[in-house]
Every structure is written in C-alpha cells, then in structure tokens.
PDB file of C-alpha atoms in Angstrom:
ATOM      1  CA  MET A   1      54.470 -40.372 -16.095  1.00 43.00           C
ATOM      2  CA  ARG A   2      51.502 -39.090 -18.118  1.00 39.00           C
ATOM      3  CA  ARG A   3      49.548 -42.219 -17.376  1.00 39.00           C
ATOM      4  CA  PHE A   4      50.286 -41.776 -13.675  1.00 34.00           C
ATOM      5  CA  THR A   5      49.123 -38.147 -13.756  1.00 35.00           C
ATOM      6  CA  SER A   6      45.954 -39.103 -15.594  1.00 37.00           C
ATOM      7  CA  VAL A   7      45.205 -41.940 -13.162  1.00 34.00           C
ATOM      8  CA  PHE A   8      46.030 -39.712 -10.214  1.00 32.00           C
ATOM      9  CA  LEU A   9      43.702 -36.937 -11.423  1.00 32.00           C
ATOM     10  CA  SER A  10      40.912 -39.442 -12.027  1.00 35.00           C
ATOM     11  CA  PHE A  11      41.435 -40.868  -8.548  1.00 32.00           C
ATOM     12  CA  LEU A  12      41.492 -37.371  -7.060  1.00 31.00           C
ATOM     13  CA  LEU A  13      38.256 -36.434  -8.793  1.00 31.00           C
ATOM     14  CA  PHE A  14      36.627 -39.666  -7.649  1.00 33.00           C
ATOM     15  CA  VAL A  15      37.746 -39.441  -4.035  1.00 32.00           C
ATOM     16  CA  VAL A  16      37.537 -35.700  -3.437  1.00 34.00           C
ATOM     17  CA  LEU A  17      34.643 -34.504  -5.560  1.00 33.00           C
ATOM     18  CA  LEU A  18      32.290 -37.461  -5.752  1.00 33.00           C
ATOM     19  CA  PRO A  19      31.235 -37.316  -2.096  1.00 38.00           C
ATOM     20  CA  HIS A  20      30.112 -33.720  -2.693  1.00 36.00           C
ATOM     21  CA  VAL A  21      28.033 -34.510  -5.753  1.00 35.00           C
ATOM     22  CA  SER A  22      24.420 -35.259  -5.008  1.00 36.00           C
ATOM     23  CA  SER A  23      21.946 -37.119  -7.114  1.00 38.00           C
ATOM     24  CA  ARG A  24      19.408 -34.452  -6.171  1.00 37.00           C
ATOM     25  CA  PRO A  25      19.214 -31.310  -8.255  1.00 37.00           C
ATOM     26  CA  ALA A  26      20.759 -28.224  -6.752  1.00 38.00           C
ATOM     27  CA  ALA A  27      18.316 -26.239  -4.696  1.00 38.00           C
ATOM     28  CA  VAL A  28      16.997 -23.188  -6.447  1.00 33.00           C
ATOM     29  CA  PRO A  29      16.861 -20.269  -4.067  1.00 36.00           C
ATOM     30  CA  ALA A  30      13.270 -19.311  -3.341  1.00 41.00           C
ATOM     31  CA  ARG A  31      12.109 -16.022  -4.771  1.00 45.00           C
ATOM     32  CA  ARG A  32      11.975 -13.591  -1.916  1.00 60.00           C
ATOM     33  CA  SER A  33       8.455 -12.595  -1.067  1.00 85.00           C
ATOM     34  CA  ILE A  34       7.735  -8.890  -1.226  1.00 91.00           C
ATOM     35  CA  VAL A  35       4.994  -9.459   1.342  1.00 94.00           C
ATOM     36  CA  GLY A  36       7.345 -11.150   3.788  1.00 93.00           C
ATOM     37  CA  GLU A  37      10.106  -8.596   3.284  1.00 93.00           C
ATOM     38  CA  THR A  38       7.740  -5.643   3.608  1.00 93.00           C
ATOM     39  CA  CYS A  39       5.955  -6.992   6.682  1.00 94.00           C
ATOM     40  CA  ASN A  40       9.291  -7.812   8.283  1.00 93.00           C
ATOM     41  CA  GLN A  41      10.486  -4.228   7.735  1.00 93.00           C
ATOM     42  CA  ILE A  42       7.225  -2.801   9.066  1.00 93.00           C
ATOM     43  CA  ALA A  43       7.221  -5.050  12.144  1.00 93.00           C
ATOM     44  CA  ARG A  44      10.866  -4.207  12.908  1.00 92.00           C
ATOM     45  CA  GLY A  45      10.054  -0.502  12.675  1.00 88.00           C
ATOM     46  CA  ASP A  46       6.899  -0.605  14.802  1.00 87.00           C
ATOM     47  CA  PRO A  47       6.743  -2.733  17.952  1.00 83.00           C
ATOM     48  CA  ASN A  48       2.927  -2.580  17.846  1.00 81.00           C
ATOM     49  CA  MET A  49       2.769  -4.123  14.382  1.00 89.00           C
ATOM     50  CA  ASP A  50       2.133  -7.847  14.250  1.00 90.00           C
ATOM     51  CA  PHE A  51       4.181  -9.506  11.482  1.00 93.00           C
ATOM     52  CA  THR A  52       1.740 -12.421  11.218  1.00 94.00           C
ATOM     53  CA  PHE A  53      -1.275 -10.110  10.888  1.00 94.00           C
ATOM     54  CA  CYS A  54       0.545  -8.100   8.219  1.00 95.00           C
ATOM     55  CA  SER A  55       1.662 -11.058   6.122  1.00 94.00           C
ATOM     56  CA  GLN A  56      -1.617 -12.976   6.425  1.00 95.00           C
ATOM     57  CA  SER A  57      -3.657  -9.894   5.556  1.00 95.00           C
ATOM     58  CA  LEU A  58      -1.597  -8.981   2.511  1.00 96.00           C
ATOM     59  CA  ARG A  59      -1.312 -12.579   1.300  1.00 94.00           C
ATOM     60  CA  SER A  60      -5.099 -12.913   1.487  1.00 94.00           C
ATOM     61  CA  ALA A  61      -5.343 -10.555  -1.481  1.00 94.00           C
ATOM     62  CA  ALA A  62      -4.884 -11.966  -4.959  1.00 90.00           C
ATOM     63  CA  GLY A  63      -1.726 -10.751  -6.677  1.00 89.00           C
ATOM     64  CA  SER A  64       0.060  -9.601  -3.549  1.00 89.00           C
ATOM     65  CA  ASP A  65       3.159 -11.779  -3.912  1.00 81.00           C
ATOM     66  CA  GLY A  66       3.581 -10.733  -7.548  1.00 89.00           C
ATOM     67  CA  ALA A  67       3.059  -7.043  -6.849  1.00 93.00           C
ATOM     68  CA  ASP A  68       5.704  -4.371  -6.669  1.00 94.00           C
ATOM     69  CA  LEU A  69       5.742  -2.020  -3.692  1.00 94.00           C
ATOM     70  CA  ARG A  70       3.282   0.412  -5.307  1.00 96.00           C
ATOM     71  CA  GLY A  71       0.907  -2.467  -6.043  1.00 95.00           C
ATOM     72  CA  LEU A  72       1.260  -3.691  -2.485  1.00 96.00           C
ATOM     73  CA  ALA A  73       0.357  -0.195  -1.245  1.00 96.00           C
ATOM     74  CA  ILE A  74      -2.829  -0.267  -3.329  1.00 97.00           C
ATOM     75  CA  ILE A  75      -3.660  -3.761  -2.058  1.00 97.00           C
ATOM     76  CA  SER A  76      -3.140  -2.684   1.556  1.00 97.00           C
ATOM     77  CA  LEU A  77      -5.414   0.314   1.013  1.00 98.00           C
ATOM     78  CA  LYS A  78      -8.141  -1.889  -0.482  1.00 97.00           C
ATOM     79  CA  LEU A  79      -7.949  -4.148   2.570  1.00 97.00           C
ATOM     80  CA  ALA A  80      -8.187  -1.145   4.888  1.00 98.00           C
ATOM     81  CA  VAL A  81     -11.167   0.237   2.922  1.00 98.00           C
ATOM     82  CA  ALA A  82     -12.950  -3.111   3.215  1.00 97.00           C
ATOM     83  CA  ASN A  83     -12.309  -3.193   6.955  1.00 97.00           C
ATOM     84  CA  ALA A  84     -13.438   0.405   7.510  1.00 98.00           C
ATOM     85  CA  THR A  85     -16.564  -0.248   5.438  1.00 98.00           C
ATOM     86  CA  TYR A  86     -17.343  -3.318   7.537  1.00 98.00           C
ATOM     87  CA  ALA A  87     -16.764  -1.360  10.764  1.00 97.00           C
ATOM     88  CA  GLU A  88     -19.081   1.416   9.544  1.00 98.00           C
ATOM     89  CA  THR A  89     -21.784  -1.145   8.713  1.00 98.00           C
ATOM     90  CA  ARG A  90     -21.368  -2.771  12.117  1.00 98.00           C
ATOM     91  CA  ALA A  91     -21.668   0.596  13.897  1.00 98.00           C
ATOM     92  CA  LYS A  92     -24.878   1.319  11.959  1.00 97.00           C
ATOM     93  CA  ALA A  93     -26.291  -2.076  12.946  1.00 97.00           C
ATOM     94  CA  LEU A  94     -25.402  -1.525  16.606  1.00 97.00           C
ATOM     95  CA  LEU A  95     -27.203   1.840  16.527  1.00 96.00           C
ATOM     96  CA  LYS A  96     -30.446  -0.028  15.806  1.00 96.00           C
ATOM     97  CA  GLY A  97     -30.250  -1.793  19.161  1.00 93.00           C
ATOM     98  CA  ASP A  98     -32.822  -1.179  21.856  1.00 93.00           C
ATOM     99  CA  GLY A  99     -32.138   0.347  25.234  1.00 94.00           C
ATOM    100  CA  LEU A 100     -28.954   2.193  24.295  1.00 95.00           C
ATOM    101  CA  SER A 101     -28.038   5.212  26.374  1.00 96.00           C
ATOM    102  CA  ARG A 102     -27.734   8.570  24.697  1.00 96.00           C
ATOM    103  CA  TYR A 103     -23.979   8.573  25.353  1.00 97.00           C
ATOM    104  CA  TYR A 104     -23.541   5.054  23.958  1.00 97.00           C
ATOM    105  CA  LYS A 105     -25.419   6.084  20.801  1.00 97.00           C
ATOM    106  CA  SER A 106     -23.267   9.206  20.472  1.00 97.00           C
ATOM    107  CA  CYS A 107     -20.165   7.010  20.628  1.00 98.00           C
ATOM    108  CA  LEU A 108     -21.537   4.717  17.927  1.00 98.00           C
ATOM    109  CA  ASP A 109     -22.485   7.758  15.807  1.00 97.00           C
ATOM    110  CA  ALA A 110     -18.960   9.118  16.177  1.00 98.00           C
ATOM    111  CA  CYS A 111     -17.484   5.753  15.201  1.00 98.00           C
ATOM    112  CA  ARG A 112     -19.748   5.491  12.173  1.00 98.00           C
ATOM    113  CA  ASP A 113     -18.718   8.978  11.082  1.00 98.00           C
ATOM    114  CA  VAL A 114     -14.975   8.439  11.500  1.00 98.00           C
ATOM    115  CA  TYR A 115     -15.211   5.112   9.658  1.00 98.00           C
ATOM    116  CA  ALA A 116     -16.999   6.822   6.760  1.00 98.00           C
ATOM    117  CA  ASP A 117     -14.278   9.472   6.705  1.00 98.00           C
ATOM    118  CA  ALA A 118     -11.609   6.760   6.811  1.00 98.00           C
ATOM    119  CA  VAL A 119     -13.171   4.993   3.819  1.00 98.00           C
ATOM    120  CA  SER A 120     -13.077   8.250   1.875  1.00 98.00           C
ATOM    121  CA  ASP A 121      -9.509   9.069   2.953  1.00 98.00           C
ATOM    122  CA  LEU A 122      -8.224   5.595   2.093  1.00 98.00           C
ATOM    123  CA  ARG A 123      -9.897   5.586  -1.336  1.00 98.00           C
ATOM    124  CA  ASP A 124      -8.482   9.031  -2.047  1.00 98.00           C
ATOM    125  CA  ALA A 125      -5.037   7.840  -0.943  1.00 98.00           C
ATOM    126  CA  ALA A 126      -5.161   4.935  -3.396  1.00 97.00           C
ATOM    127  CA  GLY A 127      -5.812   7.354  -6.256  1.00 97.00           C
ATOM    128  CA  MET A 128      -3.020   9.597  -5.053  1.00 97.00           C
ATOM    129  CA  ILE A 129      -0.547   6.719  -4.947  1.00 97.00           C
ATOM    130  CA  ARG A 130      -1.555   5.699  -8.464  1.00 96.00           C
ATOM    131  CA  SER A 131      -0.881   9.254  -9.653  1.00 96.00           C
ATOM    132  CA  GLY A 132       2.374   9.626  -7.726  1.00 95.00           C
ATOM    133  CA  ARG A 133       1.099  12.123  -5.144  1.00 97.00           C
ATOM    134  CA  LEU A 134       2.741  10.294  -2.261  1.00 97.00           C
ATOM    135  CA  VAL A 135       2.886  13.157   0.236  1.00 97.00           C
ATOM    136  CA  ASP A 136      -0.861  13.752  -0.118  1.00 97.00           C
ATOM    137  CA  ALA A 137      -1.540  10.016   0.107  1.00 98.00           C
ATOM    138  CA  LYS A 138       0.382   9.771   3.382  1.00 97.00           C
ATOM    139  CA  VAL A 139      -1.662  12.641   4.864  1.00 97.00           C
ATOM    140  CA  HIS A 140      -4.926  10.885   3.961  1.00 98.00           C
ATOM    141  CA  ILE A 141      -3.748   7.522   5.289  1.00 98.00           C
ATOM    142  CA  SER A 142      -2.604   9.187   8.521  1.00 96.00           C
ATOM    143  CA  ALA A 143      -6.111  10.572   8.988  1.00 96.00           C
ATOM    144  CA  ALA A 144      -7.508   7.050   8.600  1.00 97.00           C
ATOM    145  CA  VAL A 145      -5.042   5.740  11.202  1.00 96.00           C
ATOM    146  CA  ASP A 146      -6.710   8.089  13.704  1.00 96.00           C
ATOM    147  CA  ALA A 147     -10.256   6.776  13.100  1.00 96.00           C
ATOM    148  CA  PRO A 148     -10.098   3.705  15.354  1.00 97.00           C
ATOM    149  CA  VAL A 149      -8.417   5.748  18.090  1.00 97.00           C
ATOM    150  CA  VAL A 150     -11.216   8.324  18.007  1.00 97.00           C
ATOM    151  CA  CYS A 151     -13.818   5.567  18.165  1.00 97.00           C
ATOM    152  CA  GLU A 152     -12.224   3.755  21.091  1.00 98.00           C
ATOM    153  CA  ASP A 153     -11.546   7.005  22.986  1.00 97.00           C
ATOM    154  CA  GLY A 154     -15.223   7.913  22.989  1.00 97.00           C
ATOM    155  CA  PHE A 155     -16.196   4.711  24.761  1.00 97.00           C
ATOM    156  CA  GLN A 156     -13.214   4.841  27.096  1.00 97.00           C
ATOM    157  CA  ASP A 157     -13.950   8.439  28.115  1.00 97.00           C
ATOM    158  CA  GLY A 158     -17.423   7.347  29.188  1.00 96.00           C
ATOM    159  CA  GLY A 159     -16.152   4.300  31.044  1.00 97.00           C
ATOM    160  CA  LEU A 160     -17.822   1.972  28.536  1.00 97.00           C
ATOM    161  CA  ALA A 161     -16.578  -1.142  26.805  1.00 96.00           C
ATOM    162  CA  SER A 162     -16.399  -0.628  23.061  1.00 97.00           C
ATOM    163  CA  PRO A 163     -18.279  -3.160  20.953  1.00 97.00           C
ATOM    164  CA  LEU A 164     -15.950  -2.294  18.070  1.00 98.00           C
ATOM    165  CA  THR A 165     -12.574  -3.042  19.632  1.00 97.00           C
ATOM    166  CA  GLU A 166     -11.748  -5.882  17.244  1.00 97.00           C
ATOM    167  CA  GLU A 167     -12.701  -3.853  14.172  1.00 97.00           C
ATOM    168  CA  ASP A 168     -10.737  -0.886  15.482  1.00 97.00           C
ATOM    169  CA  GLY A 169      -7.660  -3.011  16.117  1.00 95.00           C
ATOM    170  CA  ASP A 170      -7.786  -4.479  12.620  1.00 96.00           C
ATOM    171  CA  LEU A 171      -8.378  -1.093  11.008  1.00 97.00           C
ATOM    172  CA  MET A 172      -5.494   0.403  12.959  1.00 95.00           C
ATOM    173  CA  GLN A 173      -3.133  -2.366  11.840  1.00 95.00           C
ATOM    174  CA  LEU A 174      -4.271  -2.227   8.199  1.00 96.00           C
ATOM    175  CA  ALA A 175      -3.990   1.560   8.036  1.00 97.00           C
ATOM    176  CA  VAL A 176      -0.529   1.464   9.629  1.00 96.00           C
ATOM    177  CA  ILE A 177       0.550  -1.167   7.078  1.00 96.00           C
ATOM    178  CA  ALA A 178      -0.711   1.048   4.243  1.00 97.00           C
ATOM    179  CA  LEU A 179       1.050   4.085   5.716  1.00 96.00           C
ATOM    180  CA  ALA A 180       4.327   2.224   6.229  1.00 96.00           C
ATOM    181  CA  ILE A 181       4.276   1.016   2.629  1.00 96.00           C
ATOM    182  CA  ALA A 182       3.476   4.514   1.371  1.00 96.00           C
ATOM    183  CA  VAL A 183       6.420   5.861   3.383  1.00 95.00           C
ATOM    184  CA  ARG A 184       8.694   3.287   1.704  1.00 93.00           C
ATOM    185  CA  LEU A 185       7.504   4.480  -1.686  1.00 93.00           C
ATOM    186  CA  GLY A 186       8.959   7.904  -1.002  1.00 88.00           C
TER     187      GLY A 186
END
C-alpha cells in the first residue's frame, strides 16, 4: 500500500503540478513608479491636467523615479522655475520687436513681470518645502499658478493673440503639478 501511495503521489505531482511549472523565472513585480502614481492621482483630481505631460515632464528630470514625494515636489518646482525663466526671456525678446503697439508692449511687460514674480515665488517655495513650511510653500506656488492666467488675460482683454500661449500653458501645468504634489505632502 505504501508503494501505491508513493507512486500515486508522484503521478499526482507530475500530472497536476507539472503543467503549471514554467521554465521561465517567475515574473518579479515591477517597482511602482512614484512619477506614474503621482501623475495619475493629479490627473484624476484635475480634469485639466494632462497625465502624459505630467509624467513626461517629471521623468525628464534626473532622479525623479528614485525620489520620494518631497523630492518630486522639489523637482517639479525646478521644472516650473526653468519654464518661467524661459517665458520671461521670451517676453523680453518679444519686447525688442519693431512696430509693436503700446498696448501689445504693455501686455508683454506685464507677462515679463509676472514671470519674474513666478520665478521668485517658485524658488521660495522650494526652500519652504525643504524646511517643512508647506503651508507657506503652497501659497507661493498658488501665486505662480496665476502668472500665466494674468499674461493671457492681458492679450485677451485687448482682443489680441498671445505670442506666449504655449509657454503659459506649460507653466500653468508645471505649477499645478508642483502645487498638487505640495498638497499631498500635507
């Protein structure tokens, strides 16, 4: 009887378990990406936020996938600072153009000024996040979120097409990403 039991168990193992055993190693679950998770949460919470823009922007920065949420906040602020700095430089260059109306120049001046303020606010916010002053950081980031709106409104109020629409859209998205991350920090 023992021999029968032993043969039966061997047969059972061979017939039942062998088809489920693979020669390939078991798949190791992929480490969840903080960038993907964070951008997914932000995009679900804000219908105007583009998940692809968020994830591509954050992943473009070195160290983003290995960062914790605080590090990701700092990275997002650096990206927003770079964008606001570029927008300010572009507004200055556009001001050098010939044949601009007084109103058009005033719009560009206003954009340049709000971009400069946004750069300052975003840099200050990064320092505040590093030091744990999250409420203050969120106030400064919120001010930067308004910069592209102020710029676009000036042109729109005068019935003019803004030459900075792309920069304003990117700055808006980057500042909203930074703000959403800061909110998640506490």
